[in-house]
Short mmCIF file of C-alpha atoms in Angstrom, two decimals:
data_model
loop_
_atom_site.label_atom_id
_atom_site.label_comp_id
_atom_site.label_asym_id
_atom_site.label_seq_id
_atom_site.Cartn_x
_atom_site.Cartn_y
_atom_site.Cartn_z
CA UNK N 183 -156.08 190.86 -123.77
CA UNK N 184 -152.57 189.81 -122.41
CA UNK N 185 -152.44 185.78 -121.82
CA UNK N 186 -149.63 184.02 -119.81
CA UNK N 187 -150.02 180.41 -121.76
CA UNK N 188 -153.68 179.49 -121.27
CA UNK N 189 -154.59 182.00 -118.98
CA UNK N 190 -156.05 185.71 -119.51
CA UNK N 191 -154.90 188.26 -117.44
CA UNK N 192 -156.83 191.05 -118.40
CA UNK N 193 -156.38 194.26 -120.12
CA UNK N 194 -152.97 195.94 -119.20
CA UNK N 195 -153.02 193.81 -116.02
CA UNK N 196 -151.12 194.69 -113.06
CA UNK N 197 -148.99 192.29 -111.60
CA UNK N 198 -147.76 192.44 -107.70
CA UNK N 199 -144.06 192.19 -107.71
CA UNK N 200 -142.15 189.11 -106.09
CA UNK N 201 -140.77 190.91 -103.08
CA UNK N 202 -138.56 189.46 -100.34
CA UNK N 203 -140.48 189.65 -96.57
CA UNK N 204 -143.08 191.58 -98.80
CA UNK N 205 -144.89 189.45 -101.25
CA UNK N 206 -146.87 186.83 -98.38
CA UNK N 207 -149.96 185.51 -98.71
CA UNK N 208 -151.30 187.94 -96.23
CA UNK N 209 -149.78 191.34 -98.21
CA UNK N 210 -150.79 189.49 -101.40
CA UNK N 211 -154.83 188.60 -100.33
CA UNK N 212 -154.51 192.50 -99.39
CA UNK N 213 -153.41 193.36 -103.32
CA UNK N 214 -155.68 190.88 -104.61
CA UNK N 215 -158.63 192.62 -102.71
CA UNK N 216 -157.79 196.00 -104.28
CA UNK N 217 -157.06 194.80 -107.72
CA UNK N 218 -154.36 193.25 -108.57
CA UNK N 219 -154.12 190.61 -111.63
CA UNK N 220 -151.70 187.94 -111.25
CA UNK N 221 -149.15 188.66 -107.89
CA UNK N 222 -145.98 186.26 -107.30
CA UNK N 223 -144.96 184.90 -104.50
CA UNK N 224 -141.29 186.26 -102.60
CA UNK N 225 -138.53 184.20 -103.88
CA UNK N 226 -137.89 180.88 -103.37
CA UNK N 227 -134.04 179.84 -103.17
CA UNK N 228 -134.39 176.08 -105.55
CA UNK N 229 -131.25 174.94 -103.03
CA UNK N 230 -133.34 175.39 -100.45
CA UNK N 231 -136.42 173.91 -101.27
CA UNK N 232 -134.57 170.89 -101.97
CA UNK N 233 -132.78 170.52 -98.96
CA UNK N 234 -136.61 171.00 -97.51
CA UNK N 235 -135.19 174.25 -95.60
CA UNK N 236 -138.35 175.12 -93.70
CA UNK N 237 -138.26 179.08 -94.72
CA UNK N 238 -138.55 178.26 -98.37
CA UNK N 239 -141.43 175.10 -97.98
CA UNK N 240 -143.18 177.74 -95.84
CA UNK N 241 -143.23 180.17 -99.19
CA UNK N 242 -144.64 177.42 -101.10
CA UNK N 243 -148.22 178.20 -99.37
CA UNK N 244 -150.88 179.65 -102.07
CA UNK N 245 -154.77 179.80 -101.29
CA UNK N 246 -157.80 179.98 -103.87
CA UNK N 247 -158.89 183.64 -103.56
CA UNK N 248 -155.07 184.07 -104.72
CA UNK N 249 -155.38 182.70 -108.52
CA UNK N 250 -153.70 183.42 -110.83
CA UNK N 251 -150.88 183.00 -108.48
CA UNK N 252 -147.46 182.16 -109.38
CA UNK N 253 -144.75 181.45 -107.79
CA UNK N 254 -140.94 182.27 -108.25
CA UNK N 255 -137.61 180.27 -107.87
CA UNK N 256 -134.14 181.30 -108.24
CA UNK N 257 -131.20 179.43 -108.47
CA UNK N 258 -128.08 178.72 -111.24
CA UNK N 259 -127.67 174.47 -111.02
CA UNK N 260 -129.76 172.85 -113.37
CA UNK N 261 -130.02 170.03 -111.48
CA UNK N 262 -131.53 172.23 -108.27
CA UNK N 263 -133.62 174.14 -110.54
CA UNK N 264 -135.45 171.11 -112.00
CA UNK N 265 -135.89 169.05 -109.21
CA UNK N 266 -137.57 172.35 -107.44
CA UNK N 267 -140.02 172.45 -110.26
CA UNK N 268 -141.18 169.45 -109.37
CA UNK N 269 -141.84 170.78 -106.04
CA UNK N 270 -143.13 173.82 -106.60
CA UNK N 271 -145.06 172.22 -109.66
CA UNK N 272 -146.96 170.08 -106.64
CA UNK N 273 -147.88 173.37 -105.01
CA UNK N 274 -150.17 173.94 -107.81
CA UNK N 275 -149.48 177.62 -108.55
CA UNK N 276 -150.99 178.91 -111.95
CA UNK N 277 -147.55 180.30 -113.02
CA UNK N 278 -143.54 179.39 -111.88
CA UNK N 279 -141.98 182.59 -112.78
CA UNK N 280 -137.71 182.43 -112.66
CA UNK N 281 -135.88 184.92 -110.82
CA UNK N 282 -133.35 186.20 -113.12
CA UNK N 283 -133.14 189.76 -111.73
CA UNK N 284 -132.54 190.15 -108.05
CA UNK N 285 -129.37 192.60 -107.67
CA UNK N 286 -128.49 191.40 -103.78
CA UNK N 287 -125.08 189.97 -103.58
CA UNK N 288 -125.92 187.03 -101.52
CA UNK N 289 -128.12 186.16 -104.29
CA UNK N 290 -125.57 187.67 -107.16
CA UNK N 291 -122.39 185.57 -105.84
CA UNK N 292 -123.85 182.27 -106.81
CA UNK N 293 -124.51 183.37 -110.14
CA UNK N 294 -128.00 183.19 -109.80
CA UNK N 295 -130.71 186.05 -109.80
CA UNK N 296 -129.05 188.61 -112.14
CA UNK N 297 -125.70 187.12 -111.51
CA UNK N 298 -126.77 185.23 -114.62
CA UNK N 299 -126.98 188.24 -116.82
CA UNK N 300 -123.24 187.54 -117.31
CA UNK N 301 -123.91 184.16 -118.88
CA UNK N 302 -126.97 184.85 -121.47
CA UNK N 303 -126.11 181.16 -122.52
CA UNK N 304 -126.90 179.67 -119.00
CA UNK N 305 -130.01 181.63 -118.52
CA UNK N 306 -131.37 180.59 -121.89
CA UNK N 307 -130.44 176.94 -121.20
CA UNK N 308 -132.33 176.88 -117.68
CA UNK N 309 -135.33 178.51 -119.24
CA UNK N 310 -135.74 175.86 -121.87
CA UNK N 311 -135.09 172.50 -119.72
CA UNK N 312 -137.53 174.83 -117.31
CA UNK N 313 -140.20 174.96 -119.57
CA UNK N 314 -139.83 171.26 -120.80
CA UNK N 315 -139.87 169.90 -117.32
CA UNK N 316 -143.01 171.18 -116.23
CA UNK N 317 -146.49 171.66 -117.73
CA UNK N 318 -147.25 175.16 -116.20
CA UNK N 319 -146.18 178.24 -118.25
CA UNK N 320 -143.08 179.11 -117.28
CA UNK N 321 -142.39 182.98 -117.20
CA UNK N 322 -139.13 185.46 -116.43
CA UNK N 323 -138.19 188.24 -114.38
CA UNK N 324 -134.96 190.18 -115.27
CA UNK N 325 -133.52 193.31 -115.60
CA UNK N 326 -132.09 195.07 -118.34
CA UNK N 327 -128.37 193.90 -118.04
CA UNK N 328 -125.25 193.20 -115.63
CA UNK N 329 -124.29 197.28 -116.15
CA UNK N 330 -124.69 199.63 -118.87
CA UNK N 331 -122.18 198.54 -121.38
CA UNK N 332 -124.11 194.77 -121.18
CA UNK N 333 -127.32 195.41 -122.31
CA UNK N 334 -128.77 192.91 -124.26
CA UNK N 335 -132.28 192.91 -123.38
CA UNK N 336 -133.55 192.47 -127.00
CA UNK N 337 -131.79 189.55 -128.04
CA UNK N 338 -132.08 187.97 -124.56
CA UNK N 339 -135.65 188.49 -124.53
CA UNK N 340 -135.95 186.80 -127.93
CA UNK N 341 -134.25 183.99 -127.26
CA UNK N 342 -135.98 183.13 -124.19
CA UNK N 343 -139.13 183.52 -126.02
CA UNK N 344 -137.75 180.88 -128.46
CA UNK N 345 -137.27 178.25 -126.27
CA UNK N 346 -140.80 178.20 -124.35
CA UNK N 347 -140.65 181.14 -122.37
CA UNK N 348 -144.82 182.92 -121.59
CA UNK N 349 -144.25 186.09 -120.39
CA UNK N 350 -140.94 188.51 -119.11
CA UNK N 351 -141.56 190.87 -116.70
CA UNK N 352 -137.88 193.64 -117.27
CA UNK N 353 -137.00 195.58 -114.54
CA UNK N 354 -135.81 199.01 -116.25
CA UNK N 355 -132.45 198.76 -114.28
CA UNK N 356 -129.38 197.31 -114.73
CA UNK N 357 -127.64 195.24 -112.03
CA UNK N 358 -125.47 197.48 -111.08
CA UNK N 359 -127.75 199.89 -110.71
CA UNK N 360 -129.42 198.15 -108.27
CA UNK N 361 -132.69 200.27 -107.22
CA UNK N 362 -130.84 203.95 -107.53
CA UNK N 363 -131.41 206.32 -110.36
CA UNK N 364 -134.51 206.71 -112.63
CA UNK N 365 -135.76 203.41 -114.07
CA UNK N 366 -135.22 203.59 -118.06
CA UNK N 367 -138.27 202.02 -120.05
CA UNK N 368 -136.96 202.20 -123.60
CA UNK N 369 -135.29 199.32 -123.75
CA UNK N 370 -138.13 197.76 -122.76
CA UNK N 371 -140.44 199.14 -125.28
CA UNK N 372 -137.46 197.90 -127.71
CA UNK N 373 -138.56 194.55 -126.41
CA UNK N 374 -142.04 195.11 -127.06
CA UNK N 375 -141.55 196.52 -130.33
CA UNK N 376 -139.00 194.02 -132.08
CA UNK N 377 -141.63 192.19 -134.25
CA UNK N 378 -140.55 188.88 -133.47
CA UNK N 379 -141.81 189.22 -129.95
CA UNK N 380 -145.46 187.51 -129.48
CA UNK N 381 -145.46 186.62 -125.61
CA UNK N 382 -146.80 189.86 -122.71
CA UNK N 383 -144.09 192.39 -122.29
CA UNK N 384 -144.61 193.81 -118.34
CA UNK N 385 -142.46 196.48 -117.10
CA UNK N 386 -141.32 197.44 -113.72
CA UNK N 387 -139.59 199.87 -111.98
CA UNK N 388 -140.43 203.21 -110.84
CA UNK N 389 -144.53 202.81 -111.79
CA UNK N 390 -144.74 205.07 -108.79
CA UNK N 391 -148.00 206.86 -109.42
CA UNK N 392 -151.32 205.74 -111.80
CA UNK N 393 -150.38 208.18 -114.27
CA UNK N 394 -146.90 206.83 -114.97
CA UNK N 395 -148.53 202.96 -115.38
CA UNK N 396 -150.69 204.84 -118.33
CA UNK N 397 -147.59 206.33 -119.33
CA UNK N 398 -146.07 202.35 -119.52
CA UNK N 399 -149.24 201.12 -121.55
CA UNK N 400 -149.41 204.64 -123.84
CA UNK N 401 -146.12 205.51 -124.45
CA UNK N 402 -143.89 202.72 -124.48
CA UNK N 403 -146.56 200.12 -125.72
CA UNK N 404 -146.21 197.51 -122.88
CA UNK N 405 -148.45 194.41 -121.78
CA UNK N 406 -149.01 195.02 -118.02
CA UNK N 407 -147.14 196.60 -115.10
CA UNK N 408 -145.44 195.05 -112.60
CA UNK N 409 -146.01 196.41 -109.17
CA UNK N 410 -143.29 196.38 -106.80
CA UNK N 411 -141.94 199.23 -104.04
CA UNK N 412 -145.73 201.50 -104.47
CA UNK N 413 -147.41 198.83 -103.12
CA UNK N 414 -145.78 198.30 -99.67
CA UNK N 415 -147.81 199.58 -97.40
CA UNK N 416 -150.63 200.36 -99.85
CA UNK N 417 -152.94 197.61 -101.57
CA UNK N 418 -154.90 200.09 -102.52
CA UNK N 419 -152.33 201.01 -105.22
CA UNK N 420 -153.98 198.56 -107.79
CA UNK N 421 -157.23 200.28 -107.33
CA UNK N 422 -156.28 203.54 -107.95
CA UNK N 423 -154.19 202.53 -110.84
CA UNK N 424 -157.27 201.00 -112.27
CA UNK N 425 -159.87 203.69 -111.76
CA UNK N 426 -157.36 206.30 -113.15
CA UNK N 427 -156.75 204.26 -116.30
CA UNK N 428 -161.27 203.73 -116.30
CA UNK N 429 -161.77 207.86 -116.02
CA UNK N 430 -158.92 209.20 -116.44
CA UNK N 431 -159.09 210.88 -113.06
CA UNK N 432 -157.96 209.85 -109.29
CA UNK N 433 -160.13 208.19 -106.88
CA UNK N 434 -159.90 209.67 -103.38
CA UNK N 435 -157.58 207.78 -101.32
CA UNK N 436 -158.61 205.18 -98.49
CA UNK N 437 -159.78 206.75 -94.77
CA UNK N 438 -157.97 206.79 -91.84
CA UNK N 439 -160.60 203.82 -90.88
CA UNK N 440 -160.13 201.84 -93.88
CA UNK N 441 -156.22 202.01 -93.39
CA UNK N 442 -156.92 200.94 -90.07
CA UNK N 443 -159.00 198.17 -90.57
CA UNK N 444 -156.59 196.61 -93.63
CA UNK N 445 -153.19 197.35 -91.20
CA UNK N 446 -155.02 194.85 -88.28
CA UNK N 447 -156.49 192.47 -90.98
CA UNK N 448 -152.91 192.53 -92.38
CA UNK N 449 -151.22 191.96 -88.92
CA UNK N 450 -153.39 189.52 -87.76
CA UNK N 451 -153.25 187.33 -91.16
CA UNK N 452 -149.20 187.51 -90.68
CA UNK N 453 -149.67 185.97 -86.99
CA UNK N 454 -152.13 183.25 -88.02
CA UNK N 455 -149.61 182.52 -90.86
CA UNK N 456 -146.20 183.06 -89.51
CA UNK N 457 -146.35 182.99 -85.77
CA UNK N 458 -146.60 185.79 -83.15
CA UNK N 459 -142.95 187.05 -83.58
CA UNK N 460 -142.52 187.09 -87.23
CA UNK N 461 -146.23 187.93 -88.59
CA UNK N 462 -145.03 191.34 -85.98
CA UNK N 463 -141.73 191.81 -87.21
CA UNK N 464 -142.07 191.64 -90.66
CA UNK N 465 -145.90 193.66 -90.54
CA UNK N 466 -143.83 196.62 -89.47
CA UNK N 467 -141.99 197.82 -92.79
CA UNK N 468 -145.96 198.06 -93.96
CA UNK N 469 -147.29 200.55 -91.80
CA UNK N 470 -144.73 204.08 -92.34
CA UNK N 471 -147.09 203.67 -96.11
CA UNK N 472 -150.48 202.29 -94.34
CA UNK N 473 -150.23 206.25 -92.82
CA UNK N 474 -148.27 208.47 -94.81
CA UNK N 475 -149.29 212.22 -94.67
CA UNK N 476 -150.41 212.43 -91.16
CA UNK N 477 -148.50 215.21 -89.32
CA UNK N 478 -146.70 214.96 -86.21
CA UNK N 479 -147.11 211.16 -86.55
CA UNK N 480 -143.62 209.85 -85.21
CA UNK N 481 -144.71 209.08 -82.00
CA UNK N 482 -147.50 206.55 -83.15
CA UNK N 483 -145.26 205.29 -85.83
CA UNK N 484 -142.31 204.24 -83.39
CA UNK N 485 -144.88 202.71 -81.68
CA UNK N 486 -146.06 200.38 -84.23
CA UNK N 487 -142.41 199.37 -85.43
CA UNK N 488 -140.84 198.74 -82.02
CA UNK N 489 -143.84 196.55 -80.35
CA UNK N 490 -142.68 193.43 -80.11
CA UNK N 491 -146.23 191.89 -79.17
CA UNK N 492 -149.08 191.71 -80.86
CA UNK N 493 -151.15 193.04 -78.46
CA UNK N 494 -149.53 196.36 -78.49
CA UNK N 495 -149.48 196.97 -82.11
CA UNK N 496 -153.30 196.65 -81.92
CA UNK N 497 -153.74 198.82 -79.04
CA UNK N 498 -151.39 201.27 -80.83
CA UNK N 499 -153.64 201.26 -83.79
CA UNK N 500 -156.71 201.76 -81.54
CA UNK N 501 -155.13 204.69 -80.31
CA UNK N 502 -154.65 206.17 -83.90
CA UNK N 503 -157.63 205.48 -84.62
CA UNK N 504 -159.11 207.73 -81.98
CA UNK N 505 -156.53 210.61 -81.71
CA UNK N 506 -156.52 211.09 -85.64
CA UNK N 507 -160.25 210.50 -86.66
CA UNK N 508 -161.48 212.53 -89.08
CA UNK N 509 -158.53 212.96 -90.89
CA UNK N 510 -158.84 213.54 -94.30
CA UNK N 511 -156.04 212.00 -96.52
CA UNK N 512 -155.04 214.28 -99.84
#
């Protein structure tokens, strides 16, 4: 049983990823519905939730049927960082997770996100006045170095252990990999296997399909997986990861009616949440997943990522709905 401070998680839980435009509390009630264990909020820059900037108060939003919910900052000024642990500490998430890992240069040129993989000494040193400012267990997200020859996972990992850290979630890149080539998981089982390490190892990157998350908990010994890029598009990810790891065998996927029904529920819980024009815009990376397989689709799919109003999304979906019933996903 993996525990993140005082709270159990479960069994090789599965954790949703913190994804930018991805990780909302509508995608995220959808993941929690099909499974998922503990799932992050999308990042949260610490500058600008204390300059009150409304895009990053706006992430702060968490509901019940969420927990255990956590939610994740990122940011390289101590003084930023702690005073938006404070705020995000009156959110009352379950978990504040720091974002130690995201490759984007916007992110990267302040030295924050994996920027800070080039000063180990920083990134220890925010953990620790982190953890001592708040009374929530503080956890990490990283990634296995700034590039190849800087891989210092191990050590890193134990030190932020040592000074208070729950849980580290390792992304099995380095930085300047960003997301190409194959994720490598050894390092993180070196993590996982250094005997000093007592706190949930989760790994991430490339769990793709329920048989390689079984490879992650069999093979390389980890805590949990962290779900990131399978789930766009597809709650029902969790679920199948789950029943495969129960029997040993594949569920059958969701109908073309229960993709349906999840891609309006989805859409409409991004309008009541983020207005008309954004709960559309940002629905529409979701739905090339919500219906992958179905031949000669590219008509209906242009359809649902060009709308710009509401109302023809939903009449788009009606109309998939009735020209593709029956179909049987594989």
């Amino acid at each position: 049983m993996a525990k993140i401070g005082d709270i159990d998680v479960g069994d090789f839980p599965l954790l949703l990823a913190p994804m930018e435009d991805v990780s909302d509390p509508p995608f995220r009630a959808l993941c929690k519905e099909q499974g998922a264990d503990v799932v992050y909020t999308e990042f949260i820059s610490s500058e600008g939730l204390i300059r009150d900037a409304a895009k990053s108060t706006m992430k702060l939003d968490i509901y019940e049927k969420e927990r255990p919910v956590g939610i994740q900052i990122f940011g390289a000024v101590m003084e930023s960082m702690l005073k938006s642990v404070e705020i995000v500490e009156a959110s009352g998430p379950d978990i504040i997770d720091i974002n130690f890992g995201c490759p984007v240069k916007k992110v990267v040129s302040k030295g924050a996100g994996a920027g800070i993989l080039k000063d180990i000494d920083l990134m220890v040193k925010l953990t620790e006045a982190m953890v001592k400012h708040t009374k929530l267990p503080v956890t990490v997200k990283t990634r296995l170095g700034w590039d190849h020859d800087s891989i210092r996972i191990v050590e890193v990992a134990e030190r932020l252990q040592d000074v208070g850290c729950a849980a580290i979630s390792i992304h099995g890149r380095t930085r300047a990999q960003m997301y190409k080539g194959d994720a490598n998981w050894h390092p993180i089982a070196e993590v996982k296997n250094n005997p000093r390490m007592h706190i949930p190892v989760f790994g991430n990157g490339d769990v793709n399909t329920p048989e390689r998350a079984v490879e992650m908990r069999d093979k390389f010994g980890l805590d949990g997986a962290m779900i990131g890029r399978a789930s766009i598009g597809y709650p029902w990810f969790f679920k199948e990861v789950k029943h495969y790891i129960a029997t040993g065998e594949k569920c059958k996927p969701p109908t073309l009616e229960e993709r349906i029904e999840a891609a309006r529920r989805h859409l409409q819980m991004s309008i009541d949440w983020k207005g008309e024009k954004l709960g559309v815009f940002e629905t529409r990376r979701h739905y090339t997943n919500y219906f992958r397989g179905i031949p000669h689709f590219k008509e209906y799919r242009m359809k649902l990522v060009t709308s710009d109003h509401s109302e023809d999304v939903f009449a788009a979906l009606h109309l998939i709905e009735k020209e593709f019933a029956g179909y049987e996903f594989t």
